[in-house]
Short mmCIF file of C-alpha atoms and ligand atoms in Angstrom, two decimals:
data_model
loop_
_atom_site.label_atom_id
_atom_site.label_comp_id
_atom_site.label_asym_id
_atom_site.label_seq_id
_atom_site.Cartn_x
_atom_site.Cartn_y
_atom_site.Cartn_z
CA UNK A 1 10.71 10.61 -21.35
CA UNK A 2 11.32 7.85 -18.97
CA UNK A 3 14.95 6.74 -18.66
CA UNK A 4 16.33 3.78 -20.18
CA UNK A 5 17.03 0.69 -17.40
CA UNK A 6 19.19 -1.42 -19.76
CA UNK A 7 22.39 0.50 -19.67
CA UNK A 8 25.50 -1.83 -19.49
CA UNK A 9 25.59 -2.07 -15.44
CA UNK A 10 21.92 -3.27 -15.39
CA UNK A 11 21.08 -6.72 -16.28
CA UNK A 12 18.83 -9.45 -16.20
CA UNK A 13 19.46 -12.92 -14.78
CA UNK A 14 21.53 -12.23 -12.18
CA UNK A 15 20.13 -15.42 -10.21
CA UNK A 16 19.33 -19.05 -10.77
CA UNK A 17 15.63 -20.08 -10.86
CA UNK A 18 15.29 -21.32 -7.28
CA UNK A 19 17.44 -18.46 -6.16
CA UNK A 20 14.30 -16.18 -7.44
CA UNK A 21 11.46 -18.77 -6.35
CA UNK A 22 12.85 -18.66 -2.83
CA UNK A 23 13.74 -15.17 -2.41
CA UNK A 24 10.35 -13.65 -3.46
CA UNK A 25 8.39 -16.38 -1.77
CA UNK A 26 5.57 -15.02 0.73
CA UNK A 27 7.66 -12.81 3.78
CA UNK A 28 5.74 -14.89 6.64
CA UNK A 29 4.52 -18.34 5.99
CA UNK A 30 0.91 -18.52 6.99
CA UNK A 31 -0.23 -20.07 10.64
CA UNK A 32 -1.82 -23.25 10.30
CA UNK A 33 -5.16 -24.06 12.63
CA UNK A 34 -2.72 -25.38 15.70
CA UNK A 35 -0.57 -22.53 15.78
CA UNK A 36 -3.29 -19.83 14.90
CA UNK A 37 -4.94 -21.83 18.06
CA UNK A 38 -2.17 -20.76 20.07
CA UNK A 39 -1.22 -17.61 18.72
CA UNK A 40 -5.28 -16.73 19.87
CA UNK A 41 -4.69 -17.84 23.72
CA UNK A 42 -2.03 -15.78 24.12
CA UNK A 43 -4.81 -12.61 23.49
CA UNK A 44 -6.69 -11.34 26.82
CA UNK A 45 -9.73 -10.18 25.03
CA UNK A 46 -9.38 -6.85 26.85
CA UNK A 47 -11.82 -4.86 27.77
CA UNK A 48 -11.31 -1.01 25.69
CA UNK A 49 -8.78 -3.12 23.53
CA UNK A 50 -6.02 -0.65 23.08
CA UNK A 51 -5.64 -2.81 19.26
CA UNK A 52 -9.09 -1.93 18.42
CA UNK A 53 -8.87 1.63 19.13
CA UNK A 54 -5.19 1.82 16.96
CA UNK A 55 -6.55 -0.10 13.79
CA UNK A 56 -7.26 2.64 11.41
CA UNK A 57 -10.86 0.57 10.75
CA UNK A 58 -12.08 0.04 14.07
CA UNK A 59 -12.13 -3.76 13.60
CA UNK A 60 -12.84 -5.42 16.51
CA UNK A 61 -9.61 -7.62 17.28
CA UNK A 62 -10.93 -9.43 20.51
CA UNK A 63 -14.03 -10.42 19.24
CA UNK A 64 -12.23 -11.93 16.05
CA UNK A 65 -9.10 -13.55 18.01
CA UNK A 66 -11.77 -14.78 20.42
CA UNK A 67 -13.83 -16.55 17.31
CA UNK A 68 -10.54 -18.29 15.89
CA UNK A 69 -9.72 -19.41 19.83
CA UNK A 70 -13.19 -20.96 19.58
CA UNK A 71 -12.51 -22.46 16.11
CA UNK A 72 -14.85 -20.46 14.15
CA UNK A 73 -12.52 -18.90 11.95
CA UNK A 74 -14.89 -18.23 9.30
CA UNK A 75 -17.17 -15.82 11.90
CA UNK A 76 -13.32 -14.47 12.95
CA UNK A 77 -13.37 -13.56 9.10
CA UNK A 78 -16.79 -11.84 8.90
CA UNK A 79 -15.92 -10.11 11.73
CA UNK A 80 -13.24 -8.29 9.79
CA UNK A 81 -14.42 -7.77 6.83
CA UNK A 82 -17.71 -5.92 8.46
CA UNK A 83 -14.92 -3.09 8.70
CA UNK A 84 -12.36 -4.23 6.35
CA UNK A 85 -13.87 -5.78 3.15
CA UNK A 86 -9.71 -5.89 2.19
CA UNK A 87 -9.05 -7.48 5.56
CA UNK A 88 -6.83 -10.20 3.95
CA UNK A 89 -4.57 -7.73 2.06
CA UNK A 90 -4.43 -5.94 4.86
CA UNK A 91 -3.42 -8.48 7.02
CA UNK A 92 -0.04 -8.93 4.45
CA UNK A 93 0.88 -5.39 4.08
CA UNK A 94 -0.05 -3.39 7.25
CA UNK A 95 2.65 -2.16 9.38
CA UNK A 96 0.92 -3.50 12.46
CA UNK A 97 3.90 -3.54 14.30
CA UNK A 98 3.06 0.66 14.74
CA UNK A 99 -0.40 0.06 14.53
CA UNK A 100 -2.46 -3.07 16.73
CA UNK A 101 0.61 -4.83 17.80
CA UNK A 102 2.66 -1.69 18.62
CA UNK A 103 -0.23 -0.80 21.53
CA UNK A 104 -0.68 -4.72 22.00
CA UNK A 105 -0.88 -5.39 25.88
CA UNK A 106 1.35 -7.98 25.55
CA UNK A 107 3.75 -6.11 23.60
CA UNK A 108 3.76 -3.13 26.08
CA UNK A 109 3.73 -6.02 29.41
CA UNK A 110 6.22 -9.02 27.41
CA UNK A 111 7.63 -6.98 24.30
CA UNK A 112 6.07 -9.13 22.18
CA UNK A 113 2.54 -8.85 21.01
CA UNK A 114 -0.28 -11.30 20.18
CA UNK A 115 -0.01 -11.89 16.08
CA UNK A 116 -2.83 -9.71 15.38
CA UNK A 117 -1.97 -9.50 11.64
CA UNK A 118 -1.00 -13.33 11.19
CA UNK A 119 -4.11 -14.14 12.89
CA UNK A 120 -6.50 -11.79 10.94
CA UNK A 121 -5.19 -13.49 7.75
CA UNK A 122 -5.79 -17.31 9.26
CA UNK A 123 -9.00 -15.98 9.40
CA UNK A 124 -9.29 -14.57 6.21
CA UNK A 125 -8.06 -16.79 3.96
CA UNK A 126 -9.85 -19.48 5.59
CA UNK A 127 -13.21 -17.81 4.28
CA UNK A 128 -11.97 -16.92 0.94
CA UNK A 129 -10.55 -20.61 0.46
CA UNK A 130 -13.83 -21.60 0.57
CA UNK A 131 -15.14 -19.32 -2.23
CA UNK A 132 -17.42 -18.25 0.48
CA UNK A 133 -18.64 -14.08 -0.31
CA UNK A 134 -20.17 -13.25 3.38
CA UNK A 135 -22.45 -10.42 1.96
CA UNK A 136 -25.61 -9.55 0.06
CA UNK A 137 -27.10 -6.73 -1.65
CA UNK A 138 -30.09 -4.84 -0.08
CA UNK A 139 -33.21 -4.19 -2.55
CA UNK A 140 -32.06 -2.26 -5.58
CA UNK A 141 -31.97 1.68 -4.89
CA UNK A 142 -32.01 2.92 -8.78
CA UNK A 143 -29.51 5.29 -7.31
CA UNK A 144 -26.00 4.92 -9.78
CA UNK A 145 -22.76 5.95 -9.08
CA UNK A 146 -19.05 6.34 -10.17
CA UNK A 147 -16.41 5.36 -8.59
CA UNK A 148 -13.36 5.87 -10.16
CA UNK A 149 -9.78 4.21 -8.98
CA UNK A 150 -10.18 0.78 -8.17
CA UNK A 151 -7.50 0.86 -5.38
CA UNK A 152 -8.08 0.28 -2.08
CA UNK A 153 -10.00 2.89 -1.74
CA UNK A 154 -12.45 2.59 -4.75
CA UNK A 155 -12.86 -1.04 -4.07
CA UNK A 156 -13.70 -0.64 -0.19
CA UNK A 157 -16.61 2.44 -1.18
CA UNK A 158 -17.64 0.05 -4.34
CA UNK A 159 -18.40 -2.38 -2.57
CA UNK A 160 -20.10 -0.67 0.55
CA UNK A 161 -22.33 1.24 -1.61
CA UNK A 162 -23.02 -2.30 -3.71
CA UNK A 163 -24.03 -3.65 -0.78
CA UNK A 164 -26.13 -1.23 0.48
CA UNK A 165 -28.41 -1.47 -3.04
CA UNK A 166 -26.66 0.94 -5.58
CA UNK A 167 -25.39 0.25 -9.09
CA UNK A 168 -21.98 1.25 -9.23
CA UNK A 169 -19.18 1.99 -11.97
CA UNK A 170 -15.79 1.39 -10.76
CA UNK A 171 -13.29 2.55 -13.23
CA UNK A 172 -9.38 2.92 -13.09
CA UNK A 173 -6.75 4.16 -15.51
CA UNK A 174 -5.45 0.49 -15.53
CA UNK A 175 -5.67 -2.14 -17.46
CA UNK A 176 -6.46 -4.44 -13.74
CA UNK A 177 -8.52 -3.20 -10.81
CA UNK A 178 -6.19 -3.08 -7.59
CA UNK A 179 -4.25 0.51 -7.45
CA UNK A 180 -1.23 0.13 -5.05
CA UNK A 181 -2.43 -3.65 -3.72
CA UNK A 182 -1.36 -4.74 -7.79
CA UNK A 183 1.00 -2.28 -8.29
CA UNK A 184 3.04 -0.84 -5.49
CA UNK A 185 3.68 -3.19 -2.60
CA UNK A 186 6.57 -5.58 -2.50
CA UNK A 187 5.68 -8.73 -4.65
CA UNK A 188 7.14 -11.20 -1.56
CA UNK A 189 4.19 -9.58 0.82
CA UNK A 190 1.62 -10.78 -1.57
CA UNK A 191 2.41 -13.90 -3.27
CA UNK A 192 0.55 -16.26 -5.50
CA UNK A 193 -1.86 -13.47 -7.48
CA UNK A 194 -3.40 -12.59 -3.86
CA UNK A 195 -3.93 -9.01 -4.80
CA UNK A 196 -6.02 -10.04 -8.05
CA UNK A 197 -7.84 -12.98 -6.40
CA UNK A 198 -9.06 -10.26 -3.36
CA UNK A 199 -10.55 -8.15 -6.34
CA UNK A 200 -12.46 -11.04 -7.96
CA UNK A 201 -13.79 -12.04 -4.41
CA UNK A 202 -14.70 -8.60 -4.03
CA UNK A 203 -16.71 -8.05 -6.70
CA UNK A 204 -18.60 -11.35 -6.14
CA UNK A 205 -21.14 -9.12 -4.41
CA UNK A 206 -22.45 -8.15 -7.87
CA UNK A 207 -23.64 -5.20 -9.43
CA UNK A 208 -20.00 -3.61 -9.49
CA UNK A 209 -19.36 -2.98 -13.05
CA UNK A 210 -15.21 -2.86 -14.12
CA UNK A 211 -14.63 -0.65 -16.50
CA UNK A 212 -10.74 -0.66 -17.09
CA UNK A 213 -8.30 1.81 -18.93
CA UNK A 214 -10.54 4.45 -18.41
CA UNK A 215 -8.62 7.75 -16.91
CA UNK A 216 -9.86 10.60 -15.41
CA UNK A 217 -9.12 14.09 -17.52
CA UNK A 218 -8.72 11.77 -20.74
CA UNK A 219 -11.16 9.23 -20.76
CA UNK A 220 -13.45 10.46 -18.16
CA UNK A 221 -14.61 14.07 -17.11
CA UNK A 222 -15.68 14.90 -13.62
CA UNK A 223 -18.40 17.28 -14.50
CA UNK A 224 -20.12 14.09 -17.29
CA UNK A 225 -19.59 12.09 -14.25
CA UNK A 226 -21.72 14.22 -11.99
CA UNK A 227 -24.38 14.80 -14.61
CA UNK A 228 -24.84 10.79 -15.62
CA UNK A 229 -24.61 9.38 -11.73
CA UNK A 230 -26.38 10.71 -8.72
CA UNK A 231 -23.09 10.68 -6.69
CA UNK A 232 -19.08 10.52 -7.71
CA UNK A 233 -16.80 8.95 -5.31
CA UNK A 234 -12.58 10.09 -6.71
CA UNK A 235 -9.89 7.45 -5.02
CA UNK A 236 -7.32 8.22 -8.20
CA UNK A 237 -4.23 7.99 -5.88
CA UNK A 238 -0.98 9.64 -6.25
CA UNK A 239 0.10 9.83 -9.69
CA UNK A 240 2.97 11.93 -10.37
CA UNK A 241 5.95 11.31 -8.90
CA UNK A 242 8.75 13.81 -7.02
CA UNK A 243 11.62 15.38 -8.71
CA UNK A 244 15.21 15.31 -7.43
CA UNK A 245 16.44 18.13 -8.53
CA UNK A 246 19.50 17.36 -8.83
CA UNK A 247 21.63 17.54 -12.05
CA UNK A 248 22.33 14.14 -13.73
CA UNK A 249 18.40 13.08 -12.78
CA UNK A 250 18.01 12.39 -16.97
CA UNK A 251 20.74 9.64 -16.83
CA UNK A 252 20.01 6.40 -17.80
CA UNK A 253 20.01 4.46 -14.92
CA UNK A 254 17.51 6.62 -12.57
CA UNK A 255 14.56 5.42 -12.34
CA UNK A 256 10.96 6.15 -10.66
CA UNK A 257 11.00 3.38 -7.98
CA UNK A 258 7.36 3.03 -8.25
CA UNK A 259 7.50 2.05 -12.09
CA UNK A 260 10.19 -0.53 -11.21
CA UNK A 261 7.98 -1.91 -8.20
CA UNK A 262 4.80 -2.33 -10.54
CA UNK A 263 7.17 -3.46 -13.21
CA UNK A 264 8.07 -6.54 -10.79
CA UNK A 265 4.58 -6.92 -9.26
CA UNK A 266 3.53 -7.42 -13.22
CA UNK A 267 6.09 -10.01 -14.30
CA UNK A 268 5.61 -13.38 -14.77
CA UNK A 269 9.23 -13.59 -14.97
CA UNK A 270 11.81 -12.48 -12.23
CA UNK A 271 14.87 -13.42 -14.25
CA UNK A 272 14.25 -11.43 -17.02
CA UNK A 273 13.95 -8.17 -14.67
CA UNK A 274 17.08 -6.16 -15.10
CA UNK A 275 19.11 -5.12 -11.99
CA UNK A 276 22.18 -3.33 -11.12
CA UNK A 277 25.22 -4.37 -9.62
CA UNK A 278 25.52 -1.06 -7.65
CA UNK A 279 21.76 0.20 -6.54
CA UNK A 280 20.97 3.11 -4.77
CA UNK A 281 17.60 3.76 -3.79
CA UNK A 282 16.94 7.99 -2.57
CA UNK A 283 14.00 8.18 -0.04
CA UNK A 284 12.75 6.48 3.38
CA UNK A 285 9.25 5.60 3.24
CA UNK A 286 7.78 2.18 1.89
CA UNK A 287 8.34 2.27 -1.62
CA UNK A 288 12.16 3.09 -0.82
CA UNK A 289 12.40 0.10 1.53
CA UNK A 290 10.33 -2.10 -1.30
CA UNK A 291 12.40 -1.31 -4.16
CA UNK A 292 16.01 -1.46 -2.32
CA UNK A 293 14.97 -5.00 -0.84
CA UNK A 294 13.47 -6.15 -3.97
CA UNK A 295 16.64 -5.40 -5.73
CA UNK A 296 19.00 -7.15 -3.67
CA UNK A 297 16.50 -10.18 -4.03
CA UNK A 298 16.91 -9.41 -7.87
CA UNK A 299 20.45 -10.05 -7.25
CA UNK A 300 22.45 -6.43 -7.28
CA UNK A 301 25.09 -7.02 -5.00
CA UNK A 302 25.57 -3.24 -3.21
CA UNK A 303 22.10 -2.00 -2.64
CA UNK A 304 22.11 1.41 -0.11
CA UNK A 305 19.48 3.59 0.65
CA UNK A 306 19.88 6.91 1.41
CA UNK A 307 17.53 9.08 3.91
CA UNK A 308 18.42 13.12 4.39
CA UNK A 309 16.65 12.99 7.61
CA UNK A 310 17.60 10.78 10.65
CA UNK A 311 16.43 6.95 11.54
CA UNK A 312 13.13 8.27 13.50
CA UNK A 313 11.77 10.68 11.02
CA UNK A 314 11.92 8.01 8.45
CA UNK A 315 8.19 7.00 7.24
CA UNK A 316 9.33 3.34 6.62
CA UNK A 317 8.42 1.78 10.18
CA UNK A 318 11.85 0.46 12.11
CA UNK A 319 10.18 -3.06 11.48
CA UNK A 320 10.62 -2.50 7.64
CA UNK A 321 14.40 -1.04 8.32
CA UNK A 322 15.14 -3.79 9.89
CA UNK A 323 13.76 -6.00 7.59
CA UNK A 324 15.84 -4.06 4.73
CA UNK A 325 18.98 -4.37 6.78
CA UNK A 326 18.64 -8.08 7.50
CA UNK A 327 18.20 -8.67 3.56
CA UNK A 328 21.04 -6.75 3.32
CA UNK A 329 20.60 -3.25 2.47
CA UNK A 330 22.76 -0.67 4.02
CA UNK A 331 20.80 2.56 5.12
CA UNK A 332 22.70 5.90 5.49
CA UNK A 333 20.68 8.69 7.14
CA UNK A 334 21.17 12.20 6.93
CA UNK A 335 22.59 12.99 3.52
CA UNK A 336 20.95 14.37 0.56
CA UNK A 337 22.01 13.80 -3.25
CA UNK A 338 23.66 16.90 -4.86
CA UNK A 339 24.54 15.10 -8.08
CA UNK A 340 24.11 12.00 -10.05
CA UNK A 341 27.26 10.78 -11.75
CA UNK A 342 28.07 10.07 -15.45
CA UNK A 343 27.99 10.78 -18.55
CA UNK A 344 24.81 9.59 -20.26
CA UNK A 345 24.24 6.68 -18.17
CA UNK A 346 24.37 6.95 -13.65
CA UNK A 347 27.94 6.08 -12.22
CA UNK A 348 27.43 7.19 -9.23
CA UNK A 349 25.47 9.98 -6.83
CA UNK A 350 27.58 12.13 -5.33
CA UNK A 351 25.84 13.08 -1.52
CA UNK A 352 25.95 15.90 1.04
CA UNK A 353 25.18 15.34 4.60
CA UNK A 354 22.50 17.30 6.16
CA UNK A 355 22.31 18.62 9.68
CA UNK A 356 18.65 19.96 11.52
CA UNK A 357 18.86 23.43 12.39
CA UNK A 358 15.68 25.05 13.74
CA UNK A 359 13.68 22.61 11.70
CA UNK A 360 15.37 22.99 8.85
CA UNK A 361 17.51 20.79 6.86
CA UNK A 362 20.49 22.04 6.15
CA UNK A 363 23.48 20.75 4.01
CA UNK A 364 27.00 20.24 6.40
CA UNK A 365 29.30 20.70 3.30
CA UNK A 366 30.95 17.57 3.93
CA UNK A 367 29.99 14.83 0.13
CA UNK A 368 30.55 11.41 -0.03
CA UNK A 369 30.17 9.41 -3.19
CA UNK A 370 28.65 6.13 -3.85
CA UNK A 371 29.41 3.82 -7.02
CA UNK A 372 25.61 3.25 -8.68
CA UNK A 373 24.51 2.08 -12.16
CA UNK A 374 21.11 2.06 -11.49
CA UNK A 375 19.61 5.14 -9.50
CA UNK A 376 15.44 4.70 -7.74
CA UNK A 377 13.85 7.85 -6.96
CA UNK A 378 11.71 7.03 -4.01
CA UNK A 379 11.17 10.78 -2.51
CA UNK A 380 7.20 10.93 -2.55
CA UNK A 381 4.16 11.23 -4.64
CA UNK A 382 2.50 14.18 -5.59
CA UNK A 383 -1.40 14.31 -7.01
CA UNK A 384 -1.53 15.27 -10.44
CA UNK A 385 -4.07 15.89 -12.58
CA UNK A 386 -7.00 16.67 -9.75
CA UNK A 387 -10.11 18.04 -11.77
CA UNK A 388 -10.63 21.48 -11.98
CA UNK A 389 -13.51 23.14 -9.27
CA UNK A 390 -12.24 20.81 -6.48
CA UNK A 391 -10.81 22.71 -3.74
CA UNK A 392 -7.41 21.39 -2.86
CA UNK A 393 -5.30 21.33 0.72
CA UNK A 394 -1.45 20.56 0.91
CA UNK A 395 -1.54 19.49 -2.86
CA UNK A 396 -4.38 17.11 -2.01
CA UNK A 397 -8.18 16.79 -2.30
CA UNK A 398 -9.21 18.86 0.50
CA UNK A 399 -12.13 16.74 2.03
CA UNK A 400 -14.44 16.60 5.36
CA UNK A 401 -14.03 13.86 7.90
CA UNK A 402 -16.97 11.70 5.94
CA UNK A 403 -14.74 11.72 2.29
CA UNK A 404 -17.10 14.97 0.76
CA UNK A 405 -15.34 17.36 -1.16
CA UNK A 406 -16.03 20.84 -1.88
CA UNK A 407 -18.06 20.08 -4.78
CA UNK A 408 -21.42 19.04 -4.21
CA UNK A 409 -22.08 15.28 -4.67
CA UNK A 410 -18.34 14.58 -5.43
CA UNK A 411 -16.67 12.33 -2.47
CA UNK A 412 -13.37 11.18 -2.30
CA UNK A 413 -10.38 9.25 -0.06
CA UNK A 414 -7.41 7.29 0.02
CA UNK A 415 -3.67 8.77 -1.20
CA UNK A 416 -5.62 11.95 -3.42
CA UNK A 417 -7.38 13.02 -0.52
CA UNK A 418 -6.48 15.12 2.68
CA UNK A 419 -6.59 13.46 6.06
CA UNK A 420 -4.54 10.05 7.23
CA UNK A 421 -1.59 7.93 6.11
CA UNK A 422 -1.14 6.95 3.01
CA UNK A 423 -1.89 3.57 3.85
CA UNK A 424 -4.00 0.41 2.13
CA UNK A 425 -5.84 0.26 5.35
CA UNK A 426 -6.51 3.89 5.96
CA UNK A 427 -7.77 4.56 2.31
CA UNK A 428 -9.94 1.09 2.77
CA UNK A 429 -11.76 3.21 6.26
CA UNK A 430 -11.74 6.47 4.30
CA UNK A 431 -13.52 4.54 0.92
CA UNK A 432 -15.72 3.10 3.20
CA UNK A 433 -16.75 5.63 5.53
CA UNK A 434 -17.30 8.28 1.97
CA UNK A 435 -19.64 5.23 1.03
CA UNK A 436 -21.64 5.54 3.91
CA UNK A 437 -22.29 9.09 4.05
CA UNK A 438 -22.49 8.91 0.11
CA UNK A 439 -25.54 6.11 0.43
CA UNK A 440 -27.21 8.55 3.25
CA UNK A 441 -26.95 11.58 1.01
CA UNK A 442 -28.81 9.13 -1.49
CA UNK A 443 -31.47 8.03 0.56
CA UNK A 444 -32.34 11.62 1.75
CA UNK A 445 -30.24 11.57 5.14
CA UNK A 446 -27.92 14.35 4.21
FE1 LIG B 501 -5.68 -9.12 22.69
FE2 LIG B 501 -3.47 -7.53 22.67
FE3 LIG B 501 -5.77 -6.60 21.71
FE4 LIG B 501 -5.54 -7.02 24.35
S1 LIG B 501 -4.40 -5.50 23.16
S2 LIG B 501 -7.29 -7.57 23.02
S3 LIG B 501 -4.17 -8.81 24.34
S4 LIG B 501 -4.58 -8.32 20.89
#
């Protein structure tokens, strides 16, 4: 029974109008043609680019900063999206600053890096601005098959294996294609419907067919699946989401973060989106970082996350700390929550702080409380309801490096499968690189 968020502390309306409009406008303004002109010269096309070789799918950032230099962004943009079909979401929500621009030359030589991801979306949206879809389906192959989860994984292996001549049915427990893109990344790093408007471009290649609100184990069975389509390709994400286990975790007040993220991403609204006056968000990774900044952008005026390991070990990148910091979030490492507050509805969490010991967190015995009427669980995803006969690996879908499970003709990738981080980019290689081997399993290859 999910817990209520309108308890007296948490309200709506906190800001005025253009108070909202400004603070959830888009996180970096986009380069116009000079400065995406001069952002390119600063790149020495190097030879074994160190940026190619960190970008999770392969794209080949010379080549593509070399195109916009020469002002063909629109060959910059195919380019991309020959690895990256979601090149332009990618371009808003990777953490490039550990990925391309961390290994940049120019980063390592000058501490600061060519704009690799403010570049690759010059180039992008200059393409899709023109309603332009680079790609073409080869001859029919009669071959069908399922996809199901239209995240960013789905949607990369859709479209590969629509391309390449096969009918495919992309389905999602949704009631909108876009998994984590729609639902689960800050609203101010994709602005203006951009998530939804990268679908519809998407599927411009045709013979993708969306078949919403359809879940798998309720609406959809694997073993149908397998028996009406010559191959099944799984990118169903994380759906379940970690425990505290800590006593008080029923108040009102403590929320999943990830419902309160896709809550935000869905509204058409932002003052009518309760907050709290005292947040505090458990958990270091992304979604922790989304949902404390968001909420201090909502208006709560004392927004801390809390992290039981130290600053390094954190999954959110030190670019997205920082980022948290400067919009005023305070971050307090080391401590774990032993207790929420209150009776009925979250006063407070009552902390311990932890200490390493041979690997091992420990508790120091020494609490601290902090004030909070509205609580966001942000300590991880787990996969739930993985069909039965699939073999599974650290509570994921145990798969080879091509995306094939252990059951014949069944592929899958992104968040539910084994392998990488649980990134947009890395499930877009992973969807994409299952499509492949899925298309030469089709064609007699495997
Ligand atoms: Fe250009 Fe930096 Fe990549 Fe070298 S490492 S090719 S300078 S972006």
């Amino acid at each position: 029974m999910p817990n209520s968020q309108y308890t007296p502390g948490i309200v709506s309306g906190r800001l005025s109008e253009n108070e909202y409009a400004e603070n959830f406008s888009d996180l970096h303004a986009p380069l116009d043609g000079h400065e995406a002109t001069v952002a390119a010269d600063r790149c020495y096309f190097c030879h074994d680019a160190p940026c190619m070789t960190a970008c999770p799918t392969s794209i080949d950032i010379p080549l593509f900063i070399r195109q916009i230099a020469t002002g063909t962004p629109e060959a910059a943009a195919k380019t991309i999206f020959d690895q990256n079909i979601l090149g332009g979401m990618c371009a808003r929500v990777c953490p490039t600053e550990t990925l391309c621009e961390e290994v940049c030359v120019r980063e390592v030589a000058e501490g600061k890096p060519v704009e690799i991801g403010r570049l690759q979306r010059y180039a992008t949206d200059t393409l899709m601005e023109k309603g332009v879809h680079p790609y073409t389906r080869a001859k029919a192959t009669g071959k069908k098959v399922a996809v199901v989860g239209a995240g960013p994984a789905g949607l990369s292996a859709a479209h590969r294996l629509a391309m390449k001549g096969h009918d495919v049915d992309l389905f999602d427990a949704r009631a909108k294609a876009g998994g984590l893109n729609e639902f689960g990344i800050a609203a101010y790093k994709s602005v203006d419907g951009f998530a939804a408007r990268e679908v519809d471009w998407l599927m411009e290649i045709g013979g993708i067919t969306l078949h919403a609100d359809k879940a798998l184990g309720k609406d959809l069975e694997l073993a149908r699946l397998q028996d009406d389509y010559d191959a099944v390709f799984l990118g169903i994400g994380l759906g379940g989401v970690n425990a505290l286990r800590a006593p008080g975790e029923n108040n009102d007040g403590v929320i999943d973060a990830v419902d309160f993220i896709a809550d935000l991403r869905q509204t058409d609204t932002l003052s009518a989106l309760p907050v709290g006056r005292n947040v505090v968000v458990i958990g270091g990774g992304m979604t922790a970082v989304d949902a404390a900044v968001q909420s201090k952008l909502l208006g709560a005026d004392n927004v801390t996350m809390v992290y039981r390991r130290g600053k390094e070990a954190m999954s959110a990148s030190l670019y997205e700390q920082e980022l948290a910091t400067a919009k005023g979030v305070r971050i307090i490492y080391n401590a774990q929550p032993r207790v929420v507050l209150g009776e009925g509805a979250a006063s407070g969490v009552e902390f311990e702080y932890t200490k390493s010991e041979n690997g091992a967190l420990q508790g120091t015995g020494e609490v601290f409380t902090i004030a909070a009427d509205q609580v966001f669980k942000a300590i991880g995803q787990t996969l739930i309801g993985a069909p039965e006969g699939l073999k599974i690996a650290g509570g994921k879908i145990e798969v080879s490096e091509t995306g094939a499970t252990s059951l014949n003709g069944v592929w899958a990738g992104g968040d539910c499968a084994t392998g990488g981080d649980d990134l947009t980019v890395t499930g877009v290689a992973e969807g994409r690189d299952a499509a492949e081997d899925i298309h030469s399993f089709l064609m007699g290859g495997a």
